[in-house]
């Protein structure tokens, strides 16, 4: 298995409920390292660009409104098989379908306010990491 990097975002529903530290403990207990992290307020343009792949979906407008409703915490996670491992740690997109012990089962409110985002493939991870972080912000 290769050491990979993936992009995580702790979403506004979770920052609003002061869950950043609790979510980070799920990440670290799974053996993933948080090698970069910042707390920011997305602009509408940034949220539309980040989720551009979903722009034809019926929920796109609501998703963008939600992602700019409060601060988010983008972070780079590193570890063996990090992309698939983080998707396991997050649980299913809809918390109603998430396994016990996952972040979304334990903290998400609904399919939109689902507390975290994680990249789905190496190509998207590279693009999403570069969206939020410059090389000088990544210390390893
Ligand atoms: P995420 O993994 O960040 O990728 C796209 C996001 O769109 C997803 O998490 C949810 O926040 C949101 N989403 C996906 N499906 C729906 C849906 N059916 N209704 C509302 N929001 C959704």
JSON list of C-alpha atoms and ligand atoms in Angstrom, two decimals:
[
{"chain": "A", "resi": 1, "resn": "UNK", "atom": "CA", "xyz": [0.00, 0.00, 0.00]},
{"chain": "A", "resi": 2, "resn": "UNK", "atom": "CA", "xyz": [1.21, 3.46, -0.86]},
{"chain": "A", "resi": 3, "resn": "UNK", "atom": "CA", "xyz": [1.40, 6.51, 1.37]},
{"chain": "A", "resi": 4, "resn": "UNK", "atom": "CA", "xyz": [-1.24, 8.90, 0.00]},
{"chain": "A", "resi": 5, "resn": "UNK", "atom": "CA", "xyz": [-2.61, 12.35, 0.74]},
{"chain": "A", "resi": 6, "resn": "UNK", "atom": "CA", "xyz": [-6.28, 13.27, 0.73]},
{"chain": "A", "resi": 7, "resn": "UNK", "atom": "CA", "xyz": [-8.21, 16.51, 1.20]},
{"chain": "A", "resi": 8, "resn": "UNK", "atom": "CA", "xyz": [-10.66, 16.67, 4.10]},
{"chain": "A", "resi": 9, "resn": "UNK", "atom": "CA", "xyz": [-13.04, 19.52, 4.89]},
{"chain": "A", "resi": 10, "resn": "UNK", "atom": "CA", "xyz": [-14.74, 19.85, 8.26]},
{"chain": "A", "resi": 11, "resn": "UNK", "atom": "CA", "xyz": [-17.99, 21.54, 7.22]},
{"chain": "A", "resi": 12, "resn": "UNK", "atom": "CA", "xyz": [-20.00, 24.43, 8.75]},
{"chain": "A", "resi": 13, "resn": "UNK", "atom": "CA", "xyz": [-22.46, 22.18, 10.62]},
{"chain": "A", "resi": 14, "resn": "UNK", "atom": "CA", "xyz": [-19.49, 20.71, 12.52]},
{"chain": "A", "resi": 15, "resn": "UNK", "atom": "CA", "xyz": [-17.51, 23.91, 13.11]},
{"chain": "A", "resi": 16, "resn": "UNK", "atom": "CA", "xyz": [-20.76, 25.49, 14.39]},
{"chain": "A", "resi": 17, "resn": "UNK", "atom": "CA", "xyz": [-21.12, 22.72, 16.97]},
{"chain": "A", "resi": 18, "resn": "UNK", "atom": "CA", "xyz": [-17.44, 22.99, 18.04]},
{"chain": "A", "resi": 19, "resn": "UNK", "atom": "CA", "xyz": [-16.62, 19.48, 16.76]},
{"chain": "A", "resi": 20, "resn": "UNK", "atom": "CA", "xyz": [-13.24, 20.10, 15.08]},
{"chain": "A", "resi": 21, "resn": "UNK", "atom": "CA", "xyz": [-11.21, 18.47, 17.85]},
{"chain": "A", "resi": 22, "resn": "UNK", "atom": "CA", "xyz": [-13.55, 15.49, 18.19]},
{"chain": "A", "resi": 23, "resn": "UNK", "atom": "CA", "xyz": [-13.46, 14.88, 14.41]},
{"chain": "A", "resi": 24, "resn": "UNK", "atom": "CA", "xyz": [-9.68, 15.22, 14.40]},
{"chain": "A", "resi": 25, "resn": "UNK", "atom": "CA", "xyz": [-9.47, 12.51, 17.06]},
{"chain": "A", "resi": 26, "resn": "UNK", "atom": "CA", "xyz": [-11.36, 10.07, 14.78]},
{"chain": "A", "resi": 27, "resn": "UNK", "atom": "CA", "xyz": [-8.86, 10.90, 12.01]},
{"chain": "A", "resi": 28, "resn": "UNK", "atom": "CA", "xyz": [-5.78, 10.46, 14.19]},
{"chain": "A", "resi": 29, "resn": "UNK", "atom": "CA", "xyz": [-7.06, 7.30, 15.88]},
{"chain": "A", "resi": 30, "resn": "UNK", "atom": "CA", "xyz": [-7.44, 5.78, 12.39]},
{"chain": "A", "resi": 31, "resn": "UNK", "atom": "CA", "xyz": [-3.69, 6.33, 11.88]},
{"chain": "A", "resi": 32, "resn": "UNK", "atom": "CA", "xyz": [-3.99, 9.28, 9.52]},
{"chain": "A", "resi": 33, "resn": "UNK", "atom": "CA", "xyz": [-1.75, 12.32, 10.06]},
{"chain": "A", "resi": 34, "resn": "UNK", "atom": "CA", "xyz": [-3.15, 15.87, 9.75]},
{"chain": "A", "resi": 35, "resn": "UNK", "atom": "CA", "xyz": [-0.20, 17.46, 7.94]},
{"chain": "A", "resi": 36, "resn": "UNK", "atom": "CA", "xyz": [-1.92, 20.78, 7.12]},
{"chain": "A", "resi": 37, "resn": "UNK", "atom": "CA", "xyz": [-5.03, 22.53, 8.42]},
{"chain": "A", "resi": 38, "resn": "UNK", "atom": "CA", "xyz": [-6.65, 25.98, 8.41]},
{"chain": "A", "resi": 39, "resn": "UNK", "atom": "CA", "xyz": [-9.99, 27.51, 9.37]},
{"chain": "A", "resi": 40, "resn": "UNK", "atom": "CA", "xyz": [-11.44, 29.76, 6.68]},
{"chain": "A", "resi": 41, "resn": "UNK", "atom": "CA", "xyz": [-14.68, 31.34, 5.43]},
{"chain": "A", "resi": 42, "resn": "UNK", "atom": "CA", "xyz": [-15.35, 30.27, 1.83]},
{"chain": "A", "resi": 43, "resn": "UNK", "atom": "CA", "xyz": [-16.67, 32.82, -0.65]},
{"chain": "A", "resi": 44, "resn": "UNK", "atom": "CA", "xyz": [-19.64, 31.85, -2.83]},
{"chain": "A", "resi": 45, "resn": "UNK", "atom": "CA", "xyz": [-17.31, 31.73, -5.84]},
{"chain": "A", "resi": 46, "resn": "UNK", "atom": "CA", "xyz": [-14.90, 29.38, -4.07]},
{"chain": "A", "resi": 47, "resn": "UNK", "atom": "CA", "xyz": [-17.70, 27.04, -2.97]},
{"chain": "A", "resi": 48, "resn": "UNK", "atom": "CA", "xyz": [-19.18, 27.00, -6.49]},
{"chain": "A", "resi": 49, "resn": "UNK", "atom": "CA", "xyz": [-15.77, 26.24, -7.96]},
{"chain": "A", "resi": 50, "resn": "UNK", "atom": "CA", "xyz": [-14.91, 23.53, -5.43]},
{"chain": "A", "resi": 51, "resn": "UNK", "atom": "CA", "xyz": [-18.20, 21.70, -6.02]},
{"chain": "A", "resi": 52, "resn": "UNK", "atom": "CA", "xyz": [-18.33, 22.51, -9.77]},
{"chain": "A", "resi": 53, "resn": "UNK", "atom": "CA", "xyz": [-18.66, 18.81, -10.60]},
{"chain": "A", "resi": 54, "resn": "UNK", "atom": "CA", "xyz": [-22.12, 18.91, -8.96]},
{"chain": "A", "resi": 55, "resn": "UNK", "atom": "CA", "xyz": [-23.37, 22.09, -10.66]},
{"chain": "A", "resi": 56, "resn": "UNK", "atom": "CA", "xyz": [-26.15, 20.31, -12.59]},
{"chain": "A", "resi": 57, "resn": "UNK", "atom": "CA", "xyz": [-27.46, 18.54, -9.47]},
{"chain": "A", "resi": 58, "resn": "UNK", "atom": "CA", "xyz": [-30.74, 19.69, -7.91]},
{"chain": "A", "resi": 59, "resn": "UNK", "atom": "CA", "xyz": [-29.03, 20.28, -4.56]},
{"chain": "A", "resi": 60, "resn": "UNK", "atom": "CA", "xyz": [-26.16, 22.44, -5.90]},
{"chain": "A", "resi": 61, "resn": "UNK", "atom": "CA", "xyz": [-27.58, 25.81, -4.78]},
{"chain": "A", "resi": 62, "resn": "UNK", "atom": "CA", "xyz": [-28.39, 24.54, -1.30]},
{"chain": "A", "resi": 63, "resn": "UNK", "atom": "CA", "xyz": [-24.98, 22.89, -1.04]},
{"chain": "A", "resi": 64, "resn": "UNK", "atom": "CA", "xyz": [-23.20, 26.16, -1.89]},
{"chain": "A", "resi": 65, "resn": "UNK", "atom": "CA", "xyz": [-25.40, 28.12, 0.56]},
{"chain": "A", "resi": 66, "resn": "UNK", "atom": "CA", "xyz": [-24.57, 25.57, 3.27]},
{"chain": "A", "resi": 67, "resn": "UNK", "atom": "CA", "xyz": [-20.81, 25.60, 2.59]},
{"chain": "A", "resi": 68, "resn": "UNK", "atom": "CA", "xyz": [-20.66, 29.40, 2.99]},
{"chain": "A", "resi": 69, "resn": "UNK", "atom": "CA", "xyz": [-22.95, 29.48, 6.06]},
{"chain": "A", "resi": 70, "resn": "UNK", "atom": "CA", "xyz": [-19.95, 29.42, 8.44]},
{"chain": "A", "resi": 71, "resn": "UNK", "atom": "CA", "xyz": [-16.27, 28.56, 8.71]},
{"chain": "A", "resi": 72, "resn": "UNK", "atom": "CA", "xyz": [-14.82, 25.37, 7.25]},
{"chain": "A", "resi": 73, "resn": "UNK", "atom": "CA", "xyz": [-11.60, 23.56, 8.15]},
{"chain": "A", "resi": 74, "resn": "UNK", "atom": "CA", "xyz": [-9.79, 22.17, 5.09]},
{"chain": "A", "resi": 75, "resn": "UNK", "atom": "CA", "xyz": [-7.01, 19.78, 6.01]},
{"chain": "A", "resi": 76, "resn": "UNK", "atom": "CA", "xyz": [-4.55, 17.45, 4.30]},
{"chain": "A", "resi": 77, "resn": "UNK", "atom": "CA", "xyz": [-4.48, 13.91, 5.67]},
{"chain": "A", "resi": 78, "resn": "UNK", "atom": "CA", "xyz": [-1.53, 11.60, 4.98]},
{"chain": "A", "resi": 79, "resn": "UNK", "atom": "CA", "xyz": [-1.09, 7.88, 5.51]},
{"chain": "A", "resi": 80, "resn": "UNK", "atom": "CA", "xyz": [-1.19, 4.40, 3.99]},
{"chain": "A", "resi": 81, "resn": "UNK", "atom": "CA", "xyz": [-4.15, 4.19, 1.62]},
{"chain": "A", "resi": 82, "resn": "UNK", "atom": "CA", "xyz": [-5.34, 7.55, 2.99]},
{"chain": "A", "resi": 83, "resn": "UNK", "atom": "CA", "xyz": [-8.06, 8.21, 0.38]},
{"chain": "A", "resi": 84, "resn": "UNK", "atom": "CA", "xyz": [-10.00, 4.96, 0.94]},
{"chain": "A", "resi": 85, "resn": "UNK", "atom": "CA", "xyz": [-9.19, 4.89, 4.66]},
{"chain": "A", "resi": 86, "resn": "UNK", "atom": "CA", "xyz": [-10.65, 8.37, 5.22]},
{"chain": "A", "resi": 87, "resn": "UNK", "atom": "CA", "xyz": [-13.78, 7.44, 3.29]},
{"chain": "A", "resi": 88, "resn": "UNK", "atom": "CA", "xyz": [-14.20, 4.53, 5.73]},
{"chain": "A", "resi": 89, "resn": "UNK", "atom": "CA", "xyz": [-13.64, 6.82, 8.72]},
{"chain": "A", "resi": 90, "resn": "UNK", "atom": "CA", "xyz": [-16.20, 9.34, 7.36]},
{"chain": "A", "resi": 91, "resn": "UNK", "atom": "CA", "xyz": [-18.93, 6.77, 6.61]},
{"chain": "A", "resi": 92, "resn": "UNK", "atom": "CA", "xyz": [-21.62, 7.01, 3.93]},
{"chain": "A", "resi": 93, "resn": "UNK", "atom": "CA", "xyz": [-22.60, 10.42, 2.50]},
{"chain": "A", "resi": 94, "resn": "UNK", "atom": "CA", "xyz": [-26.06, 10.08, 4.04]},
{"chain": "A", "resi": 95, "resn": "UNK", "atom": "CA", "xyz": [-25.61, 9.53, 7.79]},
{"chain": "A", "resi": 96, "resn": "UNK", "atom": "CA", "xyz": [-28.72, 7.33, 7.77]},
{"chain": "A", "resi": 97, "resn": "UNK", "atom": "CA", "xyz": [-26.62, 4.80, 5.84]},
{"chain": "A", "resi": 98, "resn": "UNK", "atom": "CA", "xyz": [-23.33, 5.29, 7.74]},
{"chain": "A", "resi": 99, "resn": "UNK", "atom": "CA", "xyz": [-21.73, 2.49, 9.76]},
{"chain": "A", "resi": 100, "resn": "UNK", "atom": "CA", "xyz": [-21.46, 2.71, 13.54]},
{"chain": "A", "resi": 101, "resn": "UNK", "atom": "CA", "xyz": [-18.35, 4.47, 14.78]},
{"chain": "A", "resi": 102, "resn": "UNK", "atom": "CA", "xyz": [-17.93, 6.66, 11.68]},
{"chain": "A", "resi": 103, "resn": "UNK", "atom": "CA", "xyz": [-17.76, 10.46, 11.78]},
{"chain": "A", "resi": 104, "resn": "UNK", "atom": "CA", "xyz": [-21.00, 10.89, 9.86]},
{"chain": "A", "resi": 105, "resn": "UNK", "atom": "CA", "xyz": [-22.90, 8.31, 11.95]},
{"chain": "A", "resi": 106, "resn": "UNK", "atom": "CA", "xyz": [-21.79, 10.02, 15.15]},
{"chain": "A", "resi": 107, "resn": "UNK", "atom": "CA", "xyz": [-21.96, 13.69, 14.14]},
{"chain": "A", "resi": 108, "resn": "UNK", "atom": "CA", "xyz": [-23.73, 14.38, 10.80]},
{"chain": "A", "resi": 109, "resn": "UNK", "atom": "CA", "xyz": [-27.18, 15.93, 10.77]},
{"chain": "A", "resi": 110, "resn": "UNK", "atom": "CA", "xyz": [-28.42, 14.89, 7.31]},
{"chain": "A", "resi": 111, "resn": "UNK", "atom": "CA", "xyz": [-27.20, 14.20, 3.75]},
{"chain": "A", "resi": 112, "resn": "UNK", "atom": "CA", "xyz": [-26.30, 17.87, 3.21]},
{"chain": "A", "resi": 113, "resn": "UNK", "atom": "CA", "xyz": [-25.04, 18.80, 6.67]},
{"chain": "A", "resi": 114, "resn": "UNK", "atom": "CA", "xyz": [-22.84, 15.73, 6.78]},
{"chain": "A", "resi": 115, "resn": "UNK", "atom": "CA", "xyz": [-19.94, 17.24, 8.77]},
{"chain": "A", "resi": 116, "resn": "UNK", "atom": "CA", "xyz": [-17.02, 16.24, 6.52]},
{"chain": "A", "resi": 117, "resn": "UNK", "atom": "CA", "xyz": [-15.86, 15.95, 2.91]},
{"chain": "A", "resi": 118, "resn": "UNK", "atom": "CA", "xyz": [-13.12, 13.64, 1.65]},
{"chain": "A", "resi": 119, "resn": "UNK", "atom": "CA", "xyz": [-11.54, 13.23, -1.78]},
{"chain": "A", "resi": 120, "resn": "UNK", "atom": "CA", "xyz": [-12.72, 10.20, -3.77]},
{"chain": "A", "resi": 121, "resn": "UNK", "atom": "CA", "xyz": [-9.65, 9.36, -5.93]},
{"chain": "A", "resi": 122, "resn": "UNK", "atom": "CA", "xyz": [-5.95, 10.25, -6.30]},
{"chain": "A", "resi": 123, "resn": "UNK", "atom": "CA", "xyz": [-6.65, 12.65, -9.18]},
{"chain": "A", "resi": 124, "resn": "UNK", "atom": "CA", "xyz": [-9.34, 14.57, -7.29]},
{"chain": "A", "resi": 125, "resn": "UNK", "atom": "CA", "xyz": [-7.23, 14.55, -4.12]},
{"chain": "A", "resi": 126, "resn": "UNK", "atom": "CA", "xyz": [-4.39, 16.32, -5.95]},
{"chain": "A", "resi": 127, "resn": "UNK", "atom": "CA", "xyz": [-6.74, 18.94, -7.43]},
{"chain": "A", "resi": 128, "resn": "UNK", "atom": "CA", "xyz": [-8.59, 19.49, -4.12]},
{"chain": "A", "resi": 129, "resn": "UNK", "atom": "CA", "xyz": [-5.36, 19.80, -2.09]},
{"chain": "A", "resi": 130, "resn": "UNK", "atom": "CA", "xyz": [-4.03, 22.40, -4.54]},
{"chain": "A", "resi": 131, "resn": "UNK", "atom": "CA", "xyz": [-7.38, 24.26, -4.31]},
{"chain": "A", "resi": 132, "resn": "UNK", "atom": "CA", "xyz": [-6.78, 25.03, -0.61]},
{"chain": "A", "resi": 133, "resn": "UNK", "atom": "CA", "xyz": [-3.03, 24.75, 0.06]},
{"chain": "A", "resi": 134, "resn": "UNK", "atom": "CA", "xyz": [0.15, 26.06, -1.51]},
{"chain": "A", "resi": 135, "resn": "UNK", "atom": "CA", "xyz": [3.35, 23.99, -1.33]},
{"chain": "A", "resi": 136, "resn": "UNK", "atom": "CA", "xyz": [4.78, 26.28, 1.35]},
{"chain": "A", "resi": 137, "resn": "UNK", "atom": "CA", "xyz": [1.84, 25.51, 3.66]},
{"chain": "A", "resi": 138, "resn": "UNK", "atom": "CA", "xyz": [2.54, 21.76, 3.60]},
{"chain": "A", "resi": 139, "resn": "UNK", "atom": "CA", "xyz": [5.18, 20.80, 6.11]},
{"chain": "A", "resi": 140, "resn": "UNK", "atom": "CA", "xyz": [4.59, 17.04, 6.27]},
{"chain": "B", "resi": 1, "resn": "LIG", "atom": "P1", "xyz": [-19.54, 15.68, -0.11]},
{"chain": "B", "resi": 1, "resn": "LIG", "atom": "O1", "xyz": [-18.90, 14.37, 0.16]},
{"chain": "B", "resi": 1, "resn": "LIG", "atom": "O2", "xyz": [-18.84, 16.91, 0.32]},
{"chain": "B", "resi": 1, "resn": "LIG", "atom": "O3", "xyz": [-19.84, 15.80, -1.67]},
{"chain": "B", "resi": 1, "resn": "LIG", "atom": "C1", "xyz": [-20.93, 16.51, -2.21]},
{"chain": "B", "resi": 1, "resn": "LIG", "atom": "C2", "xyz": [-21.86, 17.01, -1.16]},
{"chain": "B", "resi": 1, "resn": "LIG", "atom": "O4", "xyz": [-23.16, 17.32, -1.62]},
{"chain": "B", "resi": 1, "resn": "LIG", "atom": "C3", "xyz": [-22.10, 15.92, -0.12]},
{"chain": "B", "resi": 1, "resn": "LIG", "atom": "O5", "xyz": [-20.97, 15.67, 0.63]},
{"chain": "B", "resi": 1, "resn": "LIG", "atom": "C4", "xyz": [-23.29, 16.49, 0.62]},
{"chain": "B", "resi": 1, "resn": "LIG", "atom": "O6", "xyz": [-22.92, 17.52, 1.53]},
{"chain": "B", "resi": 1, "resn": "LIG", "atom": "C5", "xyz": [-24.06, 17.11, -0.53]},
{"chain": "B", "resi": 1, "resn": "LIG", "atom": "N1", "xyz": [-25.12, 16.20, -1.01]},
{"chain": "B", "resi": 1, "resn": "LIG", "atom": "C6", "xyz": [-24.98, 15.02, -1.60]},
{"chain": "B", "resi": 1, "resn": "LIG", "atom": "N2", "xyz": [-26.19, 14.48, -1.91]},
{"chain": "B", "resi": 1, "resn": "LIG", "atom": "C7", "xyz": [-27.11, 15.38, -1.49]},
{"chain": "B", "resi": 1, "resn": "LIG", "atom": "C8", "xyz": [-28.51, 15.44, -1.52]},
{"chain": "B", "resi": 1, "resn": "LIG", "atom": "N3", "xyz": [-29.23, 14.44, -2.04]},
{"chain": "B", "resi": 1, "resn": "LIG", "atom": "N4", "xyz": [-29.12, 16.51, -1.01]},
{"chain": "B", "resi": 1, "resn": "LIG", "atom": "C9", "xyz": [-28.39, 17.52, -0.48]},
{"chain": "B", "resi": 1, "resn": "LIG", "atom": "N5", "xyz": [-27.04, 17.55, -0.43]},
{"chain": "B", "resi": 1, "resn": "LIG", "atom": "C10", "xyz": [-26.41, 16.48, -0.93]}
]
